[in-house]
XYZ file of C-alpha atoms in Angstrom:
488
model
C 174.310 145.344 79.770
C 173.491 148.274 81.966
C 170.736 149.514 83.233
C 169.878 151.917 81.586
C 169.664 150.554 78.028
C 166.937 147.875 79.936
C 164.430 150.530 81.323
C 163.671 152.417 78.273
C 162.704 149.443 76.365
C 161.086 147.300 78.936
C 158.572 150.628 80.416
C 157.660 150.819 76.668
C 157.261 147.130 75.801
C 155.222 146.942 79.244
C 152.248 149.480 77.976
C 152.106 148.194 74.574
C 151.776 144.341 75.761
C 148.878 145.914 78.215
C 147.282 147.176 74.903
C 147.764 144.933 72.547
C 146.672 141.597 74.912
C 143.276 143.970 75.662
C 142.298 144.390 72.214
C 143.202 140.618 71.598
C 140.888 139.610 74.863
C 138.357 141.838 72.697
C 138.387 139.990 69.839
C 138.379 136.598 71.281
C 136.450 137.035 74.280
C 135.351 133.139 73.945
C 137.303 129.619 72.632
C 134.612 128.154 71.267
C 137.304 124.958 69.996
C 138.653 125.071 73.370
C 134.919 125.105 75.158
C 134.000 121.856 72.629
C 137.280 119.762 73.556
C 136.337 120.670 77.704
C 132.962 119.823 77.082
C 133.756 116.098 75.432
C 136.612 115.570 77.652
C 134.783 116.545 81.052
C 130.929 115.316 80.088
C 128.074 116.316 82.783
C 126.006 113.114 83.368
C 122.370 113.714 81.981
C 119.854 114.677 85.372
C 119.144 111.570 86.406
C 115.697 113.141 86.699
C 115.071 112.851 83.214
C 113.784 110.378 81.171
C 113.303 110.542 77.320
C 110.469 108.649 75.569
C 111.518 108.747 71.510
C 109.278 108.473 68.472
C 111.740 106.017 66.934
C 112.043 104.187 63.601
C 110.088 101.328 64.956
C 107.013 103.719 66.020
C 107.075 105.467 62.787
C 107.398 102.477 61.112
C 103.753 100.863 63.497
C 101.951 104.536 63.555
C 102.979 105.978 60.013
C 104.006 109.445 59.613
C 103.159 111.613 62.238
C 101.541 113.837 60.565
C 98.754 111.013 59.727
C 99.100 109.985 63.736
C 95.514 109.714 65.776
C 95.743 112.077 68.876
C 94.284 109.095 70.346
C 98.164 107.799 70.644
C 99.315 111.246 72.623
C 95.957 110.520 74.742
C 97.452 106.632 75.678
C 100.744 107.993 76.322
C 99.533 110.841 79.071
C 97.195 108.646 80.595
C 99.964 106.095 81.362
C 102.296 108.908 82.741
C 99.738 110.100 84.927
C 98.952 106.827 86.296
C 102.326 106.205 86.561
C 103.152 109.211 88.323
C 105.475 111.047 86.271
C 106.339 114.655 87.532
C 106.408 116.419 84.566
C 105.462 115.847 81.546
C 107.231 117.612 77.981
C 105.957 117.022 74.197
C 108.403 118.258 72.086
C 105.939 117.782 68.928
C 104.560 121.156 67.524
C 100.842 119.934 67.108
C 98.453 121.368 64.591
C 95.174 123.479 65.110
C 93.248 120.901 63.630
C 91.772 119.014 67.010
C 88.361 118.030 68.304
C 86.951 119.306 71.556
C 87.416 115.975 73.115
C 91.167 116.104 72.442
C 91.647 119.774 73.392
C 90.673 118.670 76.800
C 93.368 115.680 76.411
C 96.046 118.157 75.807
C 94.444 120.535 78.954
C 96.495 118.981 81.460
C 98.512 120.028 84.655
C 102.316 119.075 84.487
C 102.467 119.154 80.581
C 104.355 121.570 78.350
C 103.888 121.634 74.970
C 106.337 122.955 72.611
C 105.340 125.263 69.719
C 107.010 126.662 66.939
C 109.384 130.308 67.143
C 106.451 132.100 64.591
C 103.551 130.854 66.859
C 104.213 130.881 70.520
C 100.831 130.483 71.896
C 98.589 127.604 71.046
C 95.544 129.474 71.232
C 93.089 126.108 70.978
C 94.636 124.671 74.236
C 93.029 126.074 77.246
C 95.560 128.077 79.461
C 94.457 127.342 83.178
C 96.510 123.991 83.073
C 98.806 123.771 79.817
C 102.041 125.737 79.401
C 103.728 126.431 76.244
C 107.165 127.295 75.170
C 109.576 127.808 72.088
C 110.667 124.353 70.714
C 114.026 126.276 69.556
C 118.286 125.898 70.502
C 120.388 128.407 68.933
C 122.683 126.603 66.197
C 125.742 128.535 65.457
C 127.313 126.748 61.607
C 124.921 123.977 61.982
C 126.124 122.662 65.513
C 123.849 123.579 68.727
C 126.028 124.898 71.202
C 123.366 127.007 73.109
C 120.339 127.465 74.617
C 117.964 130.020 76.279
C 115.343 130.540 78.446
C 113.315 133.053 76.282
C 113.291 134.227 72.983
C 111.670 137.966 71.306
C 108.341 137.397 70.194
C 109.581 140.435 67.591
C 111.771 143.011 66.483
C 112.688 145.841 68.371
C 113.979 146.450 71.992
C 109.923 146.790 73.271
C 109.612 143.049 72.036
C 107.938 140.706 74.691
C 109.930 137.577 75.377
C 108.519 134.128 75.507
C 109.569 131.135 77.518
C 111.511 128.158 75.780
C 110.518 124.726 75.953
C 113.259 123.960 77.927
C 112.565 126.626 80.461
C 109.049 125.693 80.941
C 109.865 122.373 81.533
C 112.294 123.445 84.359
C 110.100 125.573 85.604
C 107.366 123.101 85.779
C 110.081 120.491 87.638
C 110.387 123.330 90.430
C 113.501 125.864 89.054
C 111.780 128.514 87.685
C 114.594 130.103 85.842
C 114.403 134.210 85.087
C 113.735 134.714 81.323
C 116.271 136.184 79.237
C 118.061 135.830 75.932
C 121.500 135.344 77.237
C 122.636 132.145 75.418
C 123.569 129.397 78.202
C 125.891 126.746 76.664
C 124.738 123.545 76.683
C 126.667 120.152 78.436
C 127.594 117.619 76.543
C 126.154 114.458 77.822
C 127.602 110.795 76.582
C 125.005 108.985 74.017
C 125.649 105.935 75.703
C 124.018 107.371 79.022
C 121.443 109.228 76.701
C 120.421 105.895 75.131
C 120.089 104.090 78.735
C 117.454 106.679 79.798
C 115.779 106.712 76.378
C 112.585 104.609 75.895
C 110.235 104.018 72.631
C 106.903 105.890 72.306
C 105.628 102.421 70.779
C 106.661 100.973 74.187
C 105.241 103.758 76.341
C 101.575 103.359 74.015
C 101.487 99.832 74.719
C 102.028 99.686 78.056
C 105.485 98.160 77.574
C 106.752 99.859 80.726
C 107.309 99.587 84.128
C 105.449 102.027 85.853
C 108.437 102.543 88.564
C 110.760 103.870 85.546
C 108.334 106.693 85.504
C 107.027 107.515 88.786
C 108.959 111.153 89.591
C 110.444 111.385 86.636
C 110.319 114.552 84.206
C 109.428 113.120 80.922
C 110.291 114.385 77.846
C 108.145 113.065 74.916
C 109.883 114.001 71.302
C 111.062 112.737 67.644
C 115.127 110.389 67.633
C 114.509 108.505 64.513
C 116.944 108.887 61.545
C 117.139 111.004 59.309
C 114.278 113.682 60.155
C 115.334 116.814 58.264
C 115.710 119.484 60.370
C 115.843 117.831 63.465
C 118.924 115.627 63.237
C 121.792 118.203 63.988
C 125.634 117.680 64.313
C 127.244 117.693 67.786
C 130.524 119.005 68.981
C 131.524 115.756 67.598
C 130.448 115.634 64.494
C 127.519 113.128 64.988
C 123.796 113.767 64.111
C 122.014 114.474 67.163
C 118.109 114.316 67.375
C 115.712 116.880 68.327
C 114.629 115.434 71.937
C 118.246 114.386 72.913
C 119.117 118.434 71.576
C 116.228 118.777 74.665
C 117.323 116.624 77.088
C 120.365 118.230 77.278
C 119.137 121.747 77.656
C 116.857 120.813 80.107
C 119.182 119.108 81.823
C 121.792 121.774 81.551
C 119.044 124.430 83.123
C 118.426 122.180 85.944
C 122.426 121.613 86.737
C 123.293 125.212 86.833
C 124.832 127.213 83.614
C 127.942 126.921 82.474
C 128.773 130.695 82.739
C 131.892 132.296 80.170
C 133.459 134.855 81.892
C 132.352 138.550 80.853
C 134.352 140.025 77.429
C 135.455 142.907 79.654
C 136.583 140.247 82.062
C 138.726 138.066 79.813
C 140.041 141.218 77.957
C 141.681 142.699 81.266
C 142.945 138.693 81.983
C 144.750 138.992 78.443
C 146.150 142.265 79.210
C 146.883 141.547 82.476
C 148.592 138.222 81.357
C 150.575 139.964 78.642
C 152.286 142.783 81.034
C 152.956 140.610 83.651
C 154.904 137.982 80.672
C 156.909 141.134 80.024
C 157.387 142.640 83.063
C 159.048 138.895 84.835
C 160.448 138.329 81.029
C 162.799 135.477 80.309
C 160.487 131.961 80.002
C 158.111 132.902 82.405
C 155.625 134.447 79.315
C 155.630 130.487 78.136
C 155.426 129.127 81.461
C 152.017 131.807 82.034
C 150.583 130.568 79.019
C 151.032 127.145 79.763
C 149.278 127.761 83.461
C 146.370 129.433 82.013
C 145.693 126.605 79.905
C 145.487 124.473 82.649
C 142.982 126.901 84.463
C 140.109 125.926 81.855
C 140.021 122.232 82.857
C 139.980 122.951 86.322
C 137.148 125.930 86.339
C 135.082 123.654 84.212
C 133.410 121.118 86.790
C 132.815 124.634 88.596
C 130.510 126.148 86.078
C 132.783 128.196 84.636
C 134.198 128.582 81.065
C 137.595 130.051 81.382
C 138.857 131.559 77.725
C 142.250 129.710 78.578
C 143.252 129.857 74.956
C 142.943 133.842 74.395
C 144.495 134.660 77.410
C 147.277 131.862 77.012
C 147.801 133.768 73.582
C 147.966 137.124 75.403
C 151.015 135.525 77.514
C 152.921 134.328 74.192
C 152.142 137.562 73.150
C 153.951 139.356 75.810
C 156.983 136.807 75.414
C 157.103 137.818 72.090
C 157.638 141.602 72.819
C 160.622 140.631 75.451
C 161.910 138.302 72.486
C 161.383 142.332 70.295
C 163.061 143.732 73.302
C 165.977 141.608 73.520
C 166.880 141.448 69.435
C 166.181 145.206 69.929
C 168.547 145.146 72.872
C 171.421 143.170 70.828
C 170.877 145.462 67.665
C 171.945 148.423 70.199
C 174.942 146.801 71.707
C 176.083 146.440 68.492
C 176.118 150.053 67.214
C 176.385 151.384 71.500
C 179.848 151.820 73.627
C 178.437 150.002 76.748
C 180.530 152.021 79.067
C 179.075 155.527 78.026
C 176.069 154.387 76.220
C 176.955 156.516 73.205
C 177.158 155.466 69.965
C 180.508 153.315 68.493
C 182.427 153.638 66.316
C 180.491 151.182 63.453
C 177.654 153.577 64.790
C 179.576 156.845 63.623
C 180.694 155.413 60.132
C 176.828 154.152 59.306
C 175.951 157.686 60.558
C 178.364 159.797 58.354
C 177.674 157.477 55.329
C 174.049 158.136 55.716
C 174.526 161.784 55.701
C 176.972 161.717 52.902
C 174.456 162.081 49.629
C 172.738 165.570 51.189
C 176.664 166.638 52.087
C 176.307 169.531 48.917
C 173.018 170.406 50.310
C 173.902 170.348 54.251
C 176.656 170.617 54.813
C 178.359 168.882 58.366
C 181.382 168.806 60.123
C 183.104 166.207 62.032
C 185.320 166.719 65.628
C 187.839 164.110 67.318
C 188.465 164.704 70.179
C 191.468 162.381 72.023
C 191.815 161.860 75.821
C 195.378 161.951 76.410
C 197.381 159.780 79.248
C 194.452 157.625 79.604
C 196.641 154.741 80.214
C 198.705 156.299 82.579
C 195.465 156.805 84.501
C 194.507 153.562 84.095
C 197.934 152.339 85.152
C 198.447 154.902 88.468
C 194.330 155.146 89.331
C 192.735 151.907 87.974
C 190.920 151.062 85.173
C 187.798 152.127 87.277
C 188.979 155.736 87.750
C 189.847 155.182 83.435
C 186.495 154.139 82.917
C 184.830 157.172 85.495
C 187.267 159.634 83.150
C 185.435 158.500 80.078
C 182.052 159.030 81.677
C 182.893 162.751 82.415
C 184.358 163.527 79.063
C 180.843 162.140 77.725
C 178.562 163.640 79.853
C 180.262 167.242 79.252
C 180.149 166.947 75.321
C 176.724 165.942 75.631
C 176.135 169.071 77.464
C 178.487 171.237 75.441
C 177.228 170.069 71.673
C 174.403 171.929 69.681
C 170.643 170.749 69.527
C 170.810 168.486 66.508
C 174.757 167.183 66.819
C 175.978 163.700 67.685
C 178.326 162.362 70.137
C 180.358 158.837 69.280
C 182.853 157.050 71.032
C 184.955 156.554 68.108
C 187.974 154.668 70.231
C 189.103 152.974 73.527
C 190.463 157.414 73.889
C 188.749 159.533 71.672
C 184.903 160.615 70.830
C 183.411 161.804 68.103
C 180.919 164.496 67.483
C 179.200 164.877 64.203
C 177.979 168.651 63.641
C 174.897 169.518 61.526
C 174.613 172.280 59.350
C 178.185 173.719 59.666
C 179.823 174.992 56.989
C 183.946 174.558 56.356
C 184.116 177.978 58.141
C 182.150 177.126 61.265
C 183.905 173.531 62.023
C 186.993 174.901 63.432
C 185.109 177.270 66.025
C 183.010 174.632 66.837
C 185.618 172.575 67.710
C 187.342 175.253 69.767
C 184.036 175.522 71.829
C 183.719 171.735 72.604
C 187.069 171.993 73.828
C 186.794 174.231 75.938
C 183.244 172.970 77.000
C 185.110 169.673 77.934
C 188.251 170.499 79.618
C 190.090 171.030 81.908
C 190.441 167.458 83.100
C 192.801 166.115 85.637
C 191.776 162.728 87.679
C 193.722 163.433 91.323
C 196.894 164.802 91.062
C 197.038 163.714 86.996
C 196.467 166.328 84.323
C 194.078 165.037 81.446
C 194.726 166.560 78.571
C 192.650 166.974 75.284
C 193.695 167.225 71.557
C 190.602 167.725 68.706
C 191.133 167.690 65.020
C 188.033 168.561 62.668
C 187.023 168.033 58.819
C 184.238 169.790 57.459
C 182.157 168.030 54.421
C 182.799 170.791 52.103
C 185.949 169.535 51.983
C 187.296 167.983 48.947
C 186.906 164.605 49.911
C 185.867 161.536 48.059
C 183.899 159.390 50.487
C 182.638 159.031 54.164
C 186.019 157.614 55.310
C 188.246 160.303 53.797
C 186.180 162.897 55.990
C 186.990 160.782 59.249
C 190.286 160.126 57.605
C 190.492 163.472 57.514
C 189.499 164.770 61.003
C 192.367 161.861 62.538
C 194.537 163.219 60.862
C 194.285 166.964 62.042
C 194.122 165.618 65.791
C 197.284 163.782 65.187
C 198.700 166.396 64.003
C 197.183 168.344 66.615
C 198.665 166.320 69.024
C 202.318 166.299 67.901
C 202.300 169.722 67.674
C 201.494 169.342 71.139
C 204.248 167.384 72.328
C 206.572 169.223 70.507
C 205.870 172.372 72.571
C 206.010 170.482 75.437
């Protein structure tokens, strides 16, 4: 295949793969199955700092509903934390307004957060000198929490004030006091198993179940795990209901480890593009073997931080194989209709041509010139086949620069070319012919005189098909020719 049936193909594959793997980075800028399967596979451990105190079935099932709970319970449970030492202290319980002044001053503590509802983001009966306050909120995208933030609107608009999270407050009370902004940090998945072993009961806590070394230093996280509490039980990544304060744990642990950070959509779309060019540019396998690498780049970013979009730009590489796949079928489609020595078009390339302009013959009509390179073998046989094949290069390139705008060169046989003429009437062909003649000729190759013999048919003709016009325009050169000889 030469070279110059490659370069055309592959310098306009090349841009289009640099397109098309752009707009795909666009439109999948994250892998959200991919980022789900990483974040099982690869689990962060839960900060070891934390340590979760759940209102369970069993304290439910001693206290009642906790709606009907005495804020003499919440009272217990600070009082043993702060004996105990505990460095900060979260209740992820919206409370009620509905308190006495005696409890008010319970809640009015240093070291505690309280969580509050997205409508109502300031508890206005808790005095502010101590107490801080945040969104009890995680972003759920189809029912499974993915995300979290560190501050949400307080209203509609670009002038809306933002207000912490829970999360973020907590943090920020534990010494990480985290800017506050609504980009959505993923969350890490934690095991359950490791969950549960730094979970305790609120019943336990109440009663002085505990030892107060499990607490001292520890940020505490007070909030709801029993079954079944609508709206709080959520499914994971893994399909399994998760509760409200393990939903916590996790995104205050996730805060305090450092966010897991997807690369920007501008980012992964110049990856994809990138990644598609560069499969079409090396072509062969290396598109799949691209693909294949970048899908091993997610795992090993992950422990890092960051959230490589291995899948969309692994897709950008098959893309690009695909186009060199186009490339080559269009490559073979061309062979098969091209003369690979003079990259014109064959002779199954001339017939297709002629039989396509065969219905509008009446209309427009054509003409059709053979033209025969005589003692081609004899060059062949005195010069080499490679002064043959140099012959049949000239004799292209000069009717290519001898034919009219709009007419077609063929190289009809192993000696003779073909060049269909538009819009020439039965008049016209024989002059044209004359004038590629000349155009082409004289030809010698060394001492060797080339000559040339045409024969032409013109469409007008009164002929019954395609092949009885090429039929026709053989038959003229032959006889062309043996006039020839019989001069000479």
């Amino acid at each position: 295949m030469s070279r110059s049936l490659k370069r055309p193909l592959r310098w306009l594959t090349l841009p289009l793969a640099a397109v098309l793997g752009l707009g795909l980075g666009l439109a999948l800028p994250h892998n959200l199955v991919l980022q789900n399967s990483l974040n099982r596979a690869l689990p962060s451990p839960l900060d070891r700092r934390l340590l979760l105190v759940g209102i369970d079935d069993a304290t439910l099932g001693d206290y009642g509903p906790l709606s009907q709970w005495p804020r003499s319970l919440y009272l217990q449970a600070f009082d043993t934390l702060e004996q105990a030492g505990a460095s900060v202290v979260g209740l992820d319980v919206v409370l009620d307004r509905d308190a006495g002044p005696e409890l008010r001053a319970a809640f009015d503590r240093p070291r505690l957060v309280l969580a509050t509802g997205p409508g109502d983001p300031v508890l206005d009966w808790v005095p502010t000198r101590h107490t801080v306050t945040g969104v009890s909120a995680l972003n759920s995208g189809g029912g499974t929490v993915r995300e979290v933030q560190t501050a949400y609107p307080a209203g509609s608009g670009p002038g809306a004030a933002l207000v912490p999270s829970f999360a973020r407050q907590v943090v920020a009370q534990a010494g990480l006091p985290l800017p506050l902004d609504t980009q959505p940090r993923l969350l890490r998945y934690s095991p359950p198993a490791q969950v549960a072993a730094q979970t305790l009961s609120f019943r336990d806590l109440v009663s002085g179940n505990v030892r107060y070394a499990d607490l001292q230093g520890r940020v505490v996280l007070i909030g709801q795990n029993a079954s079944g509490v609508p709206g709080l039980n959520l499914p994971d990544i893994d399909g399994r209901l998760t509760s409200g304060l393990e939903w916590q744990a996790r995104a205050v642990s996730s805060l305090l480890a450092g966010p897991l950070t997807p690369l920007p959509g501008w980012a992964t779309a110049l990856l994809c593009a990138a990644c598609a060019a560069l499969a079409v540019l090396f072509g062969g396998l290396w598109g799949y073997a691209l693909a294949a690498l970048t899908l091993l780049v997610a795992p090993l970013l992950w422990p890092l931080g960051v959230v490589f979009p291995g899948v969309s730009v692994s897709l950008a590489a098959i893309l690009g194989s695909g186009l060199v796949a186009f490339e080559r079928w269009w490559q073979l489609k061309t062979l098969r209709l091209c003369d690979p020595l003079t990259g014109l078009g064959n002779r199954l390339s001339l017939t297709r041509t002629v039989t396509r302009r065969w219905s509008r013959r009446l209309e427009q009509p054509f003409g059709l010139v053979i033209l025969d390179v005589g003692t081609l073998s004899r060059v062949n046989a005195l010069q080499g086949r490679a002064a043959g094949d140099a012959l049949l290069r000239e004799v292209a390139a000069r009717l290519q620069r001898t034919r009219r705008r709009g007419d077609t060169v063929f190289r009809s046989g192993p000696d003779e070319f073909a060049v269909l003429l538009e819009e020439a009437g039965a008049a016209d062909v024989p002059l044209l012919a004359q004038a590629l003649e000349r155009g082409v000729g004289p030809l010698s190759v060394g001492d060797l005189t080339v000559p040339l013999t045409t024969g032409a048919a013109s469409s007008a003709q009164d002929l019954a098909s395609p092949t009885d016009l090429i039929e026709a325009a053989s038959r003229e050169r032959y006889r062309a020719k043996y006039q020839r000889v019989q001069e000479s």
